[in-house]
Coordinates of C-alpha atoms in Angstrom, one line a residue:
Chain A
M1 CA 18.7 12.7 22.3
D2 CA 19.8 14.0 19.1
S3 CA 18.8 17.1 18.2
E4 CA 18.9 17.1 14.5
S5 CA 16.1 15.0 13.0
P6 CA 17.0 11.6 11.1
R7 CA 15.8 11.7 7.4
L8 CA 12.7 9.4 6.5
E9 CA 13.7 7.2 3.7
S10 CA 10.4 5.5 3.1
S11 CA 7.8 4.3 4.9
N12 CA 4.3 1.3 4.1
V13 CA 1.2 1.1 5.3
G14 CA -0.6 -2.2 5.4
I15 CA -3.7 -4.6 6.5
T16 CA -3.2 -7.9 7.7
L17 CA -6.2 -10.1 8.3
V18 CA -6.4 -13.4 10.2
G19 CA -9.1 -15.4 10.0
R20 CA -10.6 -17.9 7.2
F21 CA -10.2 -17.0 3.3
A22 CA -10.7 -18.8 -0.2
P23 CA -7.5 -17.8 -1.8
D24 CA -8.8 -18.1 -5.6
E25 CA -12.1 -15.8 -4.9
V26 CA -8.5 -13.1 -4.1
L27 CA -7.3 -13.5 -8.0
P28 CA -7.1 -10.4 -9.8
Q29 CA -9.7 -11.4 -12.4
K30 CA -11.6 -12.5 -9.7
L31 CA -11.4 -9.1 -8.1
A32 CA -11.7 -7.3 -11.5
E33 CA -15.5 -8.9 -12.1
S34 CA -16.6 -8.0 -8.2
G35 CA -15.3 -4.3 -9.0
V36 CA -12.8 -4.4 -6.1
L37 CA -9.7 -3.5 -8.7
S38 CA -10.6 -2.0 -12.3
E39 CA -10.0 -4.2 -15.1
A40 CA -6.9 -2.4 -16.1
E41 CA -5.6 -2.9 -12.7
A42 CA -6.1 -7.0 -13.1
R43 CA -4.8 -7.3 -16.2
S44 CA -1.7 -5.4 -15.0
A45 CA -1.3 -7.4 -12.1
I46 CA 2.4 -9.5 -11.4
F47 CA 2.0 -12.5 -10.2
K48 CA 4.7 -13.2 -7.1
N49 CA 2.9 -16.5 -6.0
L50 CA 0.1 -18.8 -7.3
V51 CA -0.6 -22.5 -6.2
A52 CA -3.7 -22.8 -6.9
G53 CA -6.1 -23.1 -3.7
Q54 CA -3.6 -22.3 -1.5
V55 CA -1.7 -19.2 -2.3
V56 CA -2.3 -16.0 -4.5
E57 CA 0.0 -13.0 -4.5
F58 CA 0.7 -10.4 -6.7
S59 CA 1.6 -6.5 -6.9
L60 CA 0.0 -3.5 -8.9
N61 CA 1.1 -0.6 -9.0
W62 CA 0.1 0.9 -6.2
G63 CA 0.9 -2.5 -3.7
S64 CA 0.7 -6.1 -3.3
I65 CA -2.0 -8.6 -2.0
L66 CA -1.2 -11.7 -0.7
A67 CA -4.1 -14.1 0.0
V68 CA -3.6 -18.1 2.2
E69 CA -6.3 -20.0 3.6
Q70 CA -5.9 -18.2 7.0
R71 CA -3.8 -14.7 5.6
L72 CA -5.2 -11.9 3.7
A73 CA -2.5 -9.0 3.5
I74 CA -2.8 -6.2 1.4
Q75 CA 0.2 -3.6 1.6
T76 CA 0.7 -0.3 0.0
L77 CA 3.2 1.9 -0.3
T78 CA 1.7 5.5 -2.1
V79 CA -1.1 7.3 -0.7
P80 CA -3.4 7.8 -0.2
Y81 CA -3.1 4.7 2.0
V82 CA -7.2 4.6 2.6
R83 CA -7.2 2.1 -0.2
I84 CA -5.9 -0.7 1.0
A85 CA -8.5 -0.2 4.0
D86 CA -11.5 -0.3 1.0
V87 CA -9.8 -2.7 -0.9
A88 CA -9.7 -5.2 1.9
L89 CA -13.5 -4.2 2.9
K90 CA -14.6 -4.5 -0.9
I91 CA -13.0 -8.0 -0.9
L92 CA -14.4 -9.5 2.2
R93 CA -17.7 -8.0 2.1
E94 CA -17.9 -8.6 -1.9
A95 CA -15.3 -10.9 -3.4
Q96 CA -15.5 -13.7 -0.5
K97 CA -18.1 -16.0 -0.2
Q98 CA -18.2 -16.8 3.5
P99 CA -14.9 -15.0 4.9
I100 CA -14.4 -15.5 8.6
V101 CA -12.2 -12.6 10.0
T102 CA -10.3 -13.1 14.0
M103 CA -8.4 -10.2 13.7
F104 CA -6.6 -7.5 11.9
G105 CA -3.8 -5.4 12.4
I106 CA -3.0 -1.8 11.0
N107 CA 0.7 -2.0 10.4
R108 CA 2.7 0.8 9.6
E109 CA 6.7 0.6 8.6
Y110 CA 9.0 3.7 8.4
T111 CA 12.6 3.9 7.6
Y112 CA 14.2 6.4 9.1
R113 CA 18.5 7.2 8.4
Y114 CA 20.9 9.3 10.5
P115 CA 24.0 10.9 8.8
S116 CA 26.1 9.3 11.5
V117 CA 26.3 6.1 13.9
A118 CA 26.5 8.3 16.8
E119 CA 23.3 9.7 16.6
R120 CA 21.7 6.9 16.2
D121 CA 23.4 5.4 18.9
A122 CA 21.9 8.3 20.9
L123 CA 18.3 6.9 20.6
G124 CA 19.1 3.6 21.1
V125 CA 20.3 4.6 24.2
A126 CA 17.8 6.9 24.9
L127 CA 15.1 4.3 24.5
S128 CA 17.2 1.2 26.4
P129 CA 19.7 2.8 28.2
P130 CA 23.0 0.2 28.4
S131 CA 23.1 1.1 31.9
A132 CA 19.9 -1.3 32.8
W133 CA 21.6 -4.0 31.8
G134 CA 24.4 -4.1 34.4
P135 CA 28.1 -4.5 34.1
W136 CA 27.7 -6.6 30.8
G137 CA 25.7 -3.6 29.1
E138 CA 27.9 -0.9 31.1
G139 CA 30.5 -2.9 29.0
I140 CA 28.5 -2.5 25.2
A141 CA 28.1 1.7 26.2
A142 CA 32.1 1.9 27.0
S143 CA 32.6 0.2 23.6
M144 CA 30.5 2.2 21.5
P145 CA 32.8 5.2 20.5
E146 CA 36.1 3.3 20.0
T147 CA 34.0 1.3 17.3
R148 CA 31.4 3.9 15.6
S149 CA 31.9 3.2 11.9
T150 CA 32.3 -0.5 12.1
L151 CA 28.9 -1.8 11.7
A152 CA 29.8 -5.9 12.3
K153 CA 31.5 -4.8 15.9
H154 CA 29.1 -1.8 17.0
G155 CA 26.3 -3.6 19.6
G156 CA 24.0 -1.0 21.0
L157 CA 20.3 -1.5 20.9
M158 CA 19.1 -3.7 18.0
T159 CA 15.2 -4.6 19.1
V160 CA 12.9 -2.5 21.0
T161 CA 9.3 -3.1 21.8
M162 CA 6.7 -0.6 23.4
R163 CA 3.0 -1.6 23.9
Q164 CA -0.5 0.2 24.7
A165 CA -2.7 -2.3 25.6
D166 CA -5.4 -0.5 27.3
L167 CA -7.5 0.9 24.4
D168 CA -11.2 1.2 24.6
D169 CA -11.9 1.6 20.1
R170 CA -11.7 -2.5 20.4
E171 CA -12.9 -5.3 22.0
A172 CA -9.3 -6.5 22.3
G173 CA -6.1 -5.9 21.0
W174 CA -2.6 -3.2 21.3
I175 CA -0.5 -0.9 19.7
D176 CA 2.7 -1.8 19.5
V177 CA 5.7 0.0 18.8
S178 CA 8.8 -1.9 17.9
V179 CA 12.3 0.0 16.8
S180 CA 15.1 -1.6 15.6
A181 CA 18.8 -1.4 14.1
G182 CA 18.9 -0.8 10.5
P183 CA 21.9 -1.5 8.2
G184 CA 24.1 1.9 7.6
D185 CA 27.4 3.2 6.3
D186 CA 29.0 6.4 6.3
E187 CA 27.8 7.3 3.1
R188 CA 24.3 6.3 2.9
G189 CA 23.6 7.2 6.8
W190 CA 22.8 4.7 9.6
G191 CA 19.0 3.3 9.5
F192 CA 16.8 2.1 11.9
I193 CA 13.5 1.0 11.1
I194 CA 10.5 2.2 13.2
R195 CA 7.3 -0.8 13.1
I196 CA 3.7 -0.2 14.8
N197 CA 1.6 -3.3 14.7
D198 CA -2.1 -1.7 15.5
H199 CA -3.3 -5.1 16.4
Y200 CA -7.8 -5.6 16.4
Q201 CA -9.1 -8.8 17.6
S202 CA -12.4 -9.9 18.9
S203 CA -14.0 -13.6 20.5
D204 CA -17.3 -15.3 18.9
K205 CA -18.8 -15.2 22.3
Y206 CA -19.8 -11.4 21.7
D207 CA -21.6 -12.7 18.9
P208 CA -26.0 -12.6 18.8
Q209 CA -28.1 -15.2 19.3
Q210 CA -29.4 -14.4 16.1
L211 CA -27.6 -13.9 12.9
S212 CA -29.1 -11.6 9.8
M213 CA -30.1 -14.1 6.4
D214 CA -26.1 -13.3 5.4
G215 CA -24.9 -15.1 8.9
H216 CA -22.8 -11.7 9.1
Q217 CA -24.5 -8.8 10.9
G218 CA -23.1 -8.5 14.0
S219 CA -20.9 -11.0 14.2
R220 CA -17.0 -10.9 14.7
T221 CA -16.9 -10.5 10.9
T222 CA -18.3 -7.6 10.4
R223 CA -17.5 -6.4 13.9
L224 CA -13.7 -6.3 12.7
L225 CA -14.5 -4.8 9.4
D226 CA -16.3 -1.5 10.9
A227 CA -13.2 -1.4 13.4
L228 CA -11.0 -1.4 10.4
V229 CA -13.4 1.1 8.6
A230 CA -14.0 3.5 11.9
N231 CA -10.0 3.3 13.1
F232 CA -8.3 3.4 9.6
D233 CA -7.4 7.1 9.4
H234 CA -6.8 7.0 12.9
S235 CA -4.7 4.7 13.1
I236 CA -2.8 6.1 10.2
L237 CA -2.1 9.8 12.2
R238 CA -1.8 8.4 15.4
A239 CA 1.2 6.3 14.1
D240 CA 2.5 9.1 12.5
G241 CA 2.1 11.2 16.0
I242 CA 3.6 8.3 17.5
V243 CA 7.0 8.2 15.4
N244 CA 7.1 12.0 16.1
G245 CA 7.1 11.9 19.4
L246 CA 9.4 9.1 19.4
L247 CA 11.7 11.3 17.2
K248 CA 11.0 14.9 18.0
P249 CA 10.5 14.7 21.9
Chain B
V1 CA 24.9 -2.8 -20.5
T2 CA 25.9 -5.1 -16.9
P3 CA 24.4 -5.0 -13.6
S4 CA 26.4 -2.4 -11.8
D5 CA 25.9 0.2 -14.3
I6 CA 22.5 -0.3 -14.7
Y7 CA 19.6 -1.4 -12.5
L8 CA 17.3 -2.8 -15.1
S9 CA 14.9 -2.0 -17.7
Y10 CA 13.0 -4.9 -20.0
L11 CA 10.3 -5.0 -21.3
S12 CA 9.2 -8.9 -20.6
A13 CA 6.0 -10.3 -22.6
F14 CA 3.7 -13.5 -21.4
A15 CA 1.5 -14.5 -23.3
N16 CA -1.6 -16.5 -22.8
T17 CA 0.5 -19.6 -22.0
D18 CA 1.1 -21.3 -18.7
R19 CA 2.7 -19.8 -16.2
P20 CA 6.1 -19.6 -16.8
T21 CA 8.4 -22.4 -14.9
S22 CA 11.5 -20.2 -15.2
N23 CA 11.7 -16.4 -15.6
P24 CA 11.1 -15.8 -18.9
L25 CA 13.6 -12.7 -18.8
A26 CA 16.4 -15.1 -18.9
N27 CA 15.1 -17.2 -22.3
V28 CA 14.6 -13.8 -24.2
F29 CA 17.8 -12.0 -23.3
P30 CA 19.7 -14.5 -22.7
Q31 CA 22.8 -12.1 -22.6
Y32 CA 21.0 -10.2 -19.6
A33 CA 20.4 -14.0 -17.9
D34 CA 23.0 -13.1 -14.7
A35 CA 21.4 -9.9 -14.5
F36 CA 17.7 -11.6 -14.2
S37 CA 18.9 -13.8 -11.5
A38 CA 20.7 -11.6 -9.4
Y39 CA 18.0 -8.6 -9.4
S40 CA 14.8 -9.8 -10.4
S41 CA 14.1 -13.0 -8.5
N42 CA 10.6 -14.3 -9.7
T43 CA 8.8 -10.8 -9.4
Y44 CA 7.9 -10.6 -13.0
Y45 CA 5.8 -13.7 -13.6
G46 CA 3.0 -12.6 -15.4
I47 CA 0.0 -14.2 -16.0
N48 CA -2.8 -13.2 -18.8
S49 CA -6.1 -14.7 -18.5
S50 CA -7.6 -12.1 -21.0
G51 CA -5.7 -12.6 -24.7
T52 CA -3.7 -10.0 -23.5
L53 CA -0.2 -8.3 -23.4
N54 CA 1.4 -7.6 -19.9
L55 CA 4.5 -5.6 -20.2
S56 CA 6.4 -4.5 -17.4
F57 CA 9.4 -2.1 -17.1
S58 CA 11.0 -2.9 -14.6
S59 CA 14.0 -0.9 -12.4
A60 CA 15.7 -2.6 -9.8
E61 CA 17.4 -0.5 -7.5
S62 CA 20.7 -2.0 -5.8
L63 CA 22.6 -0.2 -3.4
G64 CA 25.4 -1.3 -1.9
S65 CA 25.0 -5.8 -2.3
S66 CA 21.5 -5.9 -1.4
L67 CA 18.3 -5.4 -3.2
T68 CA 16.8 -2.5 -1.7
Q69 CA 13.6 -1.5 -3.9
T70 CA 12.1 -2.9 -6.8
N71 CA 9.5 -0.4 -9.0
F72 CA 7.3 -1.4 -11.3
Y73 CA 5.7 -0.1 -14.2
P74 CA 3.1 -1.6 -16.2
A75 CA 1.0 -1.0 -18.5
T76 CA -1.4 -3.6 -20.3
I77 CA -2.2 -3.2 -24.4
P78 CA -4.2 -5.8 -26.9
L79 CA -2.9 -8.1 -28.4
L80 CA -0.2 -7.2 -30.8
A81 CA -0.4 -8.1 -34.6
P82 CA 2.6 -9.3 -36.3
N83 CA 5.2 -6.3 -36.5
A84 CA 3.1 -4.1 -34.9
T85 CA 4.7 -1.4 -32.6
V86 CA 3.2 0.0 -29.5
E87 CA 4.2 3.2 -27.9
V88 CA 4.0 3.1 -23.9
S89 CA 2.9 6.1 -22.1
T90 CA 6.2 6.7 -19.9
Q91 CA 4.3 9.1 -17.8
D92 CA 4.6 6.3 -14.6
F93 CA 8.4 7.1 -14.9
S94 CA 7.8 11.0 -13.7
L95 CA 8.3 10.1 -10.1
F96 CA 11.6 8.0 -10.5
P97 CA 13.6 11.0 -11.2
L98 CA 17.2 8.8 -10.9
I99 CA 16.0 7.5 -14.6
E100 CA 16.9 9.6 -17.6
V101 CA 13.6 8.3 -19.0
P102 CA 13.5 8.3 -23.2
S103 CA 10.6 10.1 -24.3
R104 CA 9.0 6.9 -25.8
I105 CA 9.4 3.4 -25.2
L106 CA 9.0 1.1 -28.4
A107 CA 8.2 -2.9 -28.6
T108 CA 7.6 -4.7 -31.2
A109 CA 6.5 -8.1 -31.4
S110 CA 7.5 -10.4 -34.0
T111 CA 4.1 -13.0 -34.2
A112 CA 0.7 -12.6 -34.3
I113 CA 0.3 -14.9 -30.8
L114 CA 2.7 -14.3 -28.6
S115 CA 4.8 -16.8 -27.1
S116 CA 7.6 -16.7 -24.4
D117 CA 10.1 -16.5 -27.2
A118 CA 7.8 -12.8 -28.7
Q119 CA 11.1 -10.8 -29.5
F120 CA 11.6 -7.0 -27.6
R121 CA 14.1 -4.3 -27.8
P122 CA 15.2 -4.3 -24.2
V123 CA 15.4 -0.5 -23.5
K124 CA 18.5 0.6 -22.0
L125 CA 17.5 3.3 -19.2
N126 CA 20.6 5.9 -18.7
V127 CA 21.2 6.4 -15.0
R128 CA 23.1 8.8 -13.2
G129 CA 26.4 8.4 -11.5
S130 CA 26.3 6.6 -8.4
K131 CA 27.3 9.2 -6.2
E132 CA 24.4 10.8 -7.4
R133 CA 22.0 8.5 -7.5
R134 CA 22.3 7.8 -4.1
R135 CA 21.9 11.4 -3.0
A136 CA 18.7 11.2 -4.6
R137 CA 17.6 8.1 -3.7
A138 CA 17.7 9.3 -0.7
E139 CA 16.6 12.4 -0.8
N140 CA 13.4 11.8 -2.8
S141 CA 10.9 9.7 -0.7
P142 CA 7.6 11.4 -1.0
Q143 CA 6.4 13.2 2.2
L144 CA 2.4 13.4 2.3
I145 CA 1.8 17.3 3.4
A146 CA -1.9 17.1 3.6
E147 CA -5.2 14.8 2.7
W148 CA -8.5 15.6 1.7
E149 CA -11.9 13.6 1.8
G150 CA -13.9 15.1 -0.6
Y151 CA -17.2 14.1 -2.6
V152 CA -18.1 16.0 -6.4
T153 CA -21.1 17.9 -6.5
N154 CA -20.9 19.0 -9.7
I155 CA -19.3 18.4 -13.2
E156 CA -18.0 20.6 -15.5
S157 CA -16.8 20.6 -18.9
Q158 CA -13.2 21.3 -17.7
T159 CA -13.4 21.3 -14.0
F160 CA -15.8 19.6 -11.2
Q161 CA -16.4 20.8 -8.0
A162 CA -16.4 19.0 -4.8
R163 CA -16.8 19.4 -1.0
L164 CA -13.9 18.5 0.6
R165 CA -13.2 17.3 4.4
G166 CA -9.8 17.6 6.2
I167 CA -8.0 14.3 7.2
S168 CA -4.7 15.2 7.5
G169 CA -2.7 18.4 7.2
R170 CA -1.3 21.3 9.4
G171 CA -4.4 23.8 9.1
V172 CA -6.3 21.2 7.3
E173 CA -7.2 18.6 9.5
G174 CA -11.2 18.7 9.7
E175 CA -11.8 22.0 8.0
I176 CA -14.6 21.5 5.5
E177 CA -13.9 23.6 2.1
D178 CA -15.6 23.8 -1.6
A179 CA -12.9 23.4 -4.4
V180 CA -12.8 23.4 -8.1
I181 CA -10.4 20.6 -9.6
P182 CA -9.5 20.6 -13.1
I183 CA -11.1 16.9 -14.3
R184 CA -7.3 16.4 -16.0
E185 CA -6.8 15.2 -12.4
V186 CA -9.0 12.4 -13.2
G187 CA -7.0 8.9 -13.6
S188 CA -8.2 7.3 -16.3
R189 CA -8.4 4.4 -14.3
D190 CA -10.9 6.0 -12.3
N191 CA -12.9 7.3 -15.0
P192 CA -16.0 4.9 -14.3
Q193 CA -16.5 5.8 -11.2
F194 CA -16.4 9.9 -11.7
A195 CA -19.8 11.3 -11.2
V196 CA -21.5 13.3 -8.9
G197 CA -21.4 12.1 -5.6
A198 CA -18.7 9.9 -5.8
L199 CA -16.1 9.6 -3.0
F200 CA -12.2 10.5 -3.7
R201 CA -8.9 11.1 -1.6
L202 CA -6.8 14.1 -2.9
C203 CA -2.8 13.9 -1.6
V204 CA -0.4 16.4 -1.5
S205 CA 3.2 15.2 -1.3
E206 CA 6.6 16.9 -1.4
V207 CA 9.2 15.8 -2.9
T208 CA 12.9 17.0 -2.6
F209 CA 15.7 17.0 -5.0
G210 CA 18.7 18.7 -3.2
D211 CA 17.6 22.4 -2.8
E212 CA 14.7 21.8 -5.0
V213 CA 10.9 21.0 -3.7
Q214 CA 8.9 19.2 -6.0
R215 CA 5.1 19.2 -5.0
A216 CA 2.3 17.0 -6.4
T217 CA -1.1 16.2 -6.1
K218 CA -3.0 12.9 -6.3
L219 CA -6.6 12.0 -6.7
V220 CA -8.0 8.4 -6.1
F221 CA -11.7 7.3 -6.2
R222 CA -12.3 4.9 -3.6
R223 CA -14.2 1.7 -4.4
L224 CA -16.4 1.3 -1.7
P225 CA -18.5 -1.8 -1.0
A226 CA -21.7 -1.9 -2.3
Y227 CA -24.6 -2.8 -0.1
R228 CA -25.8 -6.7 -1.3
R229 CA -29.4 -7.0 -2.0
E230 CA -30.0 -9.2 0.7
D231 CA -29.1 -7.2 3.4
L232 CA -31.0 -4.5 2.1
E233 CA -34.0 -6.9 1.4
A234 CA -33.4 -8.2 5.2
A235 CA -33.1 -4.6 6.6
R236 CA -36.5 -3.8 5.0
T237 CA -38.0 -6.9 6.5
R238 CA -36.5 -6.0 10.1
A239 CA -38.0 -2.6 9.9
L240 CA -41.0 -3.8 8.6
A241 CA -41.6 -6.1 11.6
R242 CA -40.8 -3.2 13.9
A243 CA -42.6 -0.8 12.5
H244 CA -45.5 -3.4 12.9
A245 CA -44.8 -4.1 16.7
I246 CA -45.1 -0.5 17.5
R247 CA -48.4 0.3 19.1
L248 CA -49.6 3.6 20.5
D249 CA -51.0 3.5 23.5
D250 CA -53.1 6.2 24.4
R251 CA -52.8 6.8 28.4
R252 CA -53.4 10.0 29.4
T253 CA -55.7 10.9 32.1
A254 CA -58.3 13.1 32.9
S255 CA -56.2 15.5 34.0
G256 CA -54.0 15.3 29.9
S257 CA -51.1 14.1 32.2
E258 CA -49.3 11.1 30.2

């Protein structure tokens, strides 16, 4: 692997919850009424999409919220990242009347740049040697130096994903780490993107026979939200550790 | 002003009306319609439901031919009186060093009840040269250095005391310490939450500009879900039922053993 560390250009954190939600209950004013957002935050919300009963999507000064019937996604670019976990939790426990969560992911995305394409190639070759692809791959490896600054003709690794599936902190799930080539040129550097999907899911077959009065205690939804609270900070640190290990062996 | 020599910086105004069917900025500033269609897409849409005016400063940065980043600096002010002039704080620009921000930005409404044809003066922001901009853009991604979880233990006139637990950072993670923090670190949006016992996160980040490294702190109070009344009642009911079910059974033998 290359000895020089790439430069981190940007990173973001997101939580995507899958299940059943009521998008209209995620309108900024509704979230302000339930204390999820401050009044000032709600007033400053800038809508990207709004279809009554189907889609609510808006941005705030710290991130964005998207709600559709089967998905709730909250994303931020700014610290403290835990704010999106708090917002997700507060939406589902206080703003939504009967949410159902079947799975969620804590997603980290990092955009890095190397000064030259050769350095990015070194990362790609280390992660997936072209020689492992037979004569076809060896041909690609042989052509890389000659076309090093011509993006349209430059072959090599585009995307690779590694999965960790045996995790004891969740009923089911995985950690997927993918590395993808990004755009680049000699002035800005040669980009690549690392995405980490820390995925948790539960089955309702583990629900207790008798649920609490509000129908949630011990339910899959509650167990998943508890997992979100318990694991969020650790997930962020683990993602940073994975990336550091990937880039600085 | 052309899309190529400036990112974008305009004031947008949205009245308490229906959602605009087209980008209202293109109507307000027809001379920049091409720029809006090229750079702003639909992200300017804002809907006011409480009789207030949204102002959105937006800068869309283009590198090459693709839109790479859009930054919004929203501010909210009460409904304007005729010919009122509003000064909007520019403090939110502090983390966007590529733009030389004027000391203040003025917006003037021409009518008391704002409508889609409300007139605002577009504000031009001076942007540094292309190469310098790209270089600065490339170097200024904030890096989180350390993060603490804290709670307020005491509040005084200028400062408050807090107990901190390190979340991340070299020499910080897992450490417990007491700190005295200036109250000015508490953002105005967090004021309602600022009280003894309130939980917050304190983050220290570094931003690099050439050879210069700037360090910034950010303190955000957490908005955690409260227990619901019915949940507390249910818990109380279960606890009482279990308490009543406990029966002390003295089975000690003559020798005193159980």
